[in-house]
Short mmCIF file of N, CA and C in Angstrom, two decimals:
data_model
loop_
_atom_site.label_atom_id
_atom_site.label_comp_id
_atom_site.label_asym_id
_atom_site.label_seq_id
_atom_site.Cartn_x
_atom_site.Cartn_y
_atom_site.Cartn_z
N SER A 1 0.83 -1.19 0.00
CA SER A 1 0.00 0.00 0.00
C SER A 1 0.87 1.24 0.00
N TRP A 2 0.22 2.37 -0.31
CA TRP A 2 0.90 3.65 -0.42
C TRP A 2 0.10 4.74 0.28
N MET A 3 0.80 5.71 0.84
CA MET A 3 0.19 6.87 1.48
C MET A 3 0.72 8.11 0.80
N VAL A 4 -0.08 9.14 0.76
CA VAL A 4 0.36 10.44 0.25
C VAL A 4 0.53 11.36 1.46
N GLN A 5 1.77 11.78 1.70
CA GLN A 5 2.01 12.73 2.78
C GLN A 5 1.88 14.13 2.21
N VAL A 6 0.89 14.84 2.72
CA VAL A 6 0.60 16.19 2.23
C VAL A 6 1.51 17.21 2.90
N GLY A 7 1.81 16.98 4.17
CA GLY A 7 2.67 17.92 4.88
C GLY A 7 2.94 17.44 6.28
N SER A 8 3.93 18.08 6.90
CA SER A 8 4.31 17.81 8.27
C SER A 8 4.38 19.17 8.96
N PHE A 9 3.60 19.34 10.02
CA PHE A 9 3.44 20.65 10.63
C PHE A 9 3.83 20.62 12.11
N SER A 10 4.42 21.71 12.58
CA SER A 10 4.74 21.81 14.00
C SER A 10 3.52 22.31 14.78
N SER A 11 2.59 22.93 14.08
CA SER A 11 1.36 23.44 14.70
C SER A 11 0.18 22.51 14.39
N GLN A 12 -0.45 22.03 15.45
CA GLN A 12 -1.61 21.15 15.26
C GLN A 12 -2.76 21.91 14.60
N ASP A 13 -2.90 23.19 14.91
CA ASP A 13 -3.96 24.00 14.29
C ASP A 13 -3.79 24.08 12.77
N ASN A 14 -2.56 24.30 12.31
CA ASN A 14 -2.31 24.35 10.87
C ASN A 14 -2.59 23.00 10.22
N ALA A 15 -2.18 21.92 10.89
CA ALA A 15 -2.45 20.58 10.36
C ALA A 15 -3.95 20.32 10.28
N ASN A 16 -4.68 20.70 11.32
CA ASN A 16 -6.13 20.49 11.32
C ASN A 16 -6.83 21.28 10.21
N LYS A 17 -6.32 22.45 9.89
CA LYS A 17 -6.91 23.25 8.81
C LYS A 17 -6.80 22.54 7.47
N ILE A 18 -5.63 22.00 7.17
CA ILE A 18 -5.45 21.31 5.89
C ILE A 18 -6.23 20.00 5.88
N VAL A 19 -6.31 19.31 7.02
CA VAL A 19 -7.12 18.09 7.12
C VAL A 19 -8.57 18.41 6.77
N SER A 20 -9.09 19.48 7.34
CA SER A 20 -10.47 19.90 7.07
C SER A 20 -10.68 20.21 5.59
N GLN A 21 -9.74 20.94 4.99
CA GLN A 21 -9.85 21.29 3.57
C GLN A 21 -9.81 20.05 2.68
N LEU A 22 -8.92 19.12 3.01
CA LEU A 22 -8.80 17.88 2.22
C LEU A 22 -10.07 17.04 2.33
N ARG A 23 -10.61 16.93 3.54
CA ARG A 23 -11.83 16.15 3.72
C ARG A 23 -13.00 16.76 2.97
N LYS A 24 -13.10 18.10 3.00
CA LYS A 24 -14.17 18.78 2.25
C LYS A 24 -14.04 18.51 0.76
N ALA A 25 -12.80 18.33 0.30
CA ALA A 25 -12.56 18.04 -1.12
C ALA A 25 -12.74 16.56 -1.45
N GLY A 26 -13.05 15.74 -0.42
CA GLY A 26 -13.36 14.34 -0.66
C GLY A 26 -12.22 13.35 -0.47
N TYR A 27 -11.11 13.80 0.10
CA TYR A 27 -9.97 12.90 0.30
C TYR A 27 -10.06 12.19 1.65
N ASP A 28 -9.67 10.92 1.68
CA ASP A 28 -9.61 10.12 2.90
C ASP A 28 -8.34 10.54 3.65
N THR A 29 -8.49 11.45 4.61
CA THR A 29 -7.36 12.13 5.22
C THR A 29 -7.18 11.72 6.68
N HIS A 30 -5.90 11.60 7.09
CA HIS A 30 -5.54 11.20 8.45
C HIS A 30 -4.51 12.16 9.01
N LEU A 31 -4.57 12.35 10.31
CA LEU A 31 -3.57 13.16 11.01
C LEU A 31 -2.80 12.22 11.93
N GLU A 32 -1.49 12.17 11.76
CA GLU A 32 -0.64 11.33 12.60
C GLU A 32 0.35 12.21 13.35
N THR A 33 0.71 11.79 14.55
CA THR A 33 1.69 12.52 15.34
C THR A 33 3.01 11.79 15.31
N ALA A 34 4.09 12.55 15.25
CA ALA A 34 5.43 11.95 15.23
C ALA A 34 6.36 12.78 16.11
N GLN A 35 7.32 12.10 16.72
CA GLN A 35 8.34 12.77 17.51
C GLN A 35 9.64 12.74 16.70
N VAL A 36 10.14 13.91 16.32
CA VAL A 36 11.36 14.00 15.53
C VAL A 36 12.30 14.99 16.20
N LYS A 37 13.45 14.49 16.65
CA LYS A 37 14.45 15.33 17.32
C LYS A 37 13.82 16.19 18.41
N ASN A 38 13.11 15.55 19.32
CA ASN A 38 12.46 16.21 20.46
C ASN A 38 11.40 17.24 20.07
N ARG A 39 10.90 17.15 18.83
CA ARG A 39 9.82 18.03 18.38
C ARG A 39 8.62 17.18 18.01
N LYS A 40 7.46 17.63 18.41
CA LYS A 40 6.23 16.95 18.04
C LYS A 40 5.76 17.51 16.71
N LEU A 41 5.56 16.61 15.74
CA LEU A 41 5.08 17.01 14.42
C LEU A 41 3.74 16.36 14.13
N PHE A 42 2.96 17.04 13.32
CA PHE A 42 1.64 16.56 12.92
C PHE A 42 1.66 16.34 11.42
N ARG A 43 1.57 15.08 11.03
CA ARG A 43 1.67 14.70 9.62
C ARG A 43 0.27 14.50 9.04
N VAL A 44 0.04 15.17 7.93
CA VAL A 44 -1.25 15.06 7.23
C VAL A 44 -1.04 14.11 6.07
N ARG A 45 -1.86 13.05 6.07
CA ARG A 45 -1.71 12.01 5.04
C ARG A 45 -3.06 11.65 4.42
N VAL A 46 -2.99 11.25 3.16
CA VAL A 46 -4.17 10.79 2.42
C VAL A 46 -3.93 9.34 2.03
N GLY A 47 -4.95 8.51 2.18
CA GLY A 47 -4.82 7.11 1.80
C GLY A 47 -5.17 6.20 2.96
N PRO A 48 -4.76 4.98 2.90
CA PRO A 48 -3.82 4.36 1.96
C PRO A 48 -4.47 4.00 0.62
N GLU A 49 -3.62 3.85 -0.37
CA GLU A 49 -4.00 3.44 -1.71
C GLU A 49 -3.25 2.16 -2.05
N ILE A 50 -3.92 1.20 -2.65
CA ILE A 50 -3.27 -0.05 -3.03
C ILE A 50 -2.40 0.15 -4.26
N ASP A 51 -2.87 0.95 -5.18
CA ASP A 51 -2.18 1.15 -6.46
C ASP A 51 -1.25 2.37 -6.41
N ARG A 52 0.03 2.18 -6.71
CA ARG A 52 1.01 3.26 -6.69
C ARG A 52 0.65 4.36 -7.68
N ASN A 53 0.16 3.99 -8.85
CA ASN A 53 -0.21 5.00 -9.85
C ASN A 53 -1.32 5.91 -9.34
N ASN A 54 -2.27 5.34 -8.62
CA ASN A 54 -3.36 6.14 -8.05
C ASN A 54 -2.82 7.07 -6.97
N ALA A 55 -1.89 6.58 -6.16
CA ALA A 55 -1.27 7.42 -5.13
C ALA A 55 -0.50 8.57 -5.77
N ASP A 56 0.21 8.30 -6.86
CA ASP A 56 0.93 9.35 -7.58
C ASP A 56 -0.04 10.41 -8.12
N ARG A 57 -1.16 9.94 -8.67
CA ARG A 57 -2.17 10.86 -9.21
C ARG A 57 -2.72 11.77 -8.10
N ILE A 58 -3.03 11.16 -6.95
CA ILE A 58 -3.55 11.93 -5.82
C ILE A 58 -2.53 12.95 -5.35
N ALA A 59 -1.26 12.55 -5.26
CA ALA A 59 -0.20 13.47 -4.83
C ALA A 59 -0.11 14.68 -5.75
N LYS A 60 -0.21 14.44 -7.05
CA LYS A 60 -0.16 15.55 -8.02
C LYS A 60 -1.38 16.47 -7.87
N GLU A 61 -2.57 15.87 -7.73
CA GLU A 61 -3.80 16.65 -7.55
C GLU A 61 -3.72 17.53 -6.31
N VAL A 62 -3.36 16.90 -5.19
CA VAL A 62 -3.31 17.61 -3.92
C VAL A 62 -2.26 18.72 -3.97
N SER A 63 -1.11 18.43 -4.55
CA SER A 63 -0.05 19.44 -4.65
C SER A 63 -0.53 20.66 -5.42
N LYS A 64 -1.23 20.42 -6.51
CA LYS A 64 -1.72 21.51 -7.35
C LYS A 64 -2.85 22.29 -6.68
N LYS A 65 -3.82 21.58 -6.09
CA LYS A 65 -4.99 22.23 -5.50
C LYS A 65 -4.67 22.98 -4.21
N PHE A 66 -3.74 22.46 -3.42
CA PHE A 66 -3.49 23.02 -2.09
C PHE A 66 -2.12 23.67 -1.95
N PHE A 67 -1.39 23.80 -3.07
CA PHE A 67 -0.09 24.47 -3.08
C PHE A 67 0.88 23.88 -2.05
N VAL A 68 0.98 22.55 -2.08
CA VAL A 68 1.89 21.83 -1.21
C VAL A 68 2.77 20.93 -2.07
N ASN A 69 3.74 20.31 -1.46
CA ASN A 69 4.61 19.36 -2.16
C ASN A 69 4.34 17.97 -1.60
N ALA A 70 3.21 17.38 -1.98
CA ALA A 70 2.83 16.06 -1.48
C ALA A 70 3.76 14.99 -2.05
N LYS A 71 4.04 13.98 -1.23
CA LYS A 71 4.90 12.89 -1.70
C LYS A 71 4.29 11.55 -1.34
N VAL A 72 4.60 10.55 -2.14
CA VAL A 72 4.07 9.20 -1.94
C VAL A 72 5.06 8.40 -1.08
N LEU A 73 4.51 7.73 -0.05
CA LEU A 73 5.31 6.92 0.86
C LEU A 73 4.77 5.51 0.91
N ARG A 74 5.62 4.56 1.16
CA ARG A 74 5.21 3.17 1.35
C ARG A 74 4.42 3.09 2.66
N TYR A 75 3.37 2.28 2.66
CA TYR A 75 2.54 2.12 3.86
C TYR A 75 2.32 0.66 4.13
N PRO A 76 2.43 0.16 5.30
CA PRO A 76 2.73 0.87 6.55
C PRO A 76 4.17 1.15 6.73
#
């Protein structure tokens, strides 16, 4: 499976805003928390997708619509 990481935010409020926008646009969106170098980050992800080509398509769509640099990651 594949996940599209839309962004990684230090502010939970900023992450929640993009999650809300993505959900309104119809994307299956998740917010995950990560600890990186003693910093708490909030990762916004779409998916999972079984097909890599579909994940790539979603990453391109999301990048264009939301002015982000979404990337495809292996899941889990």
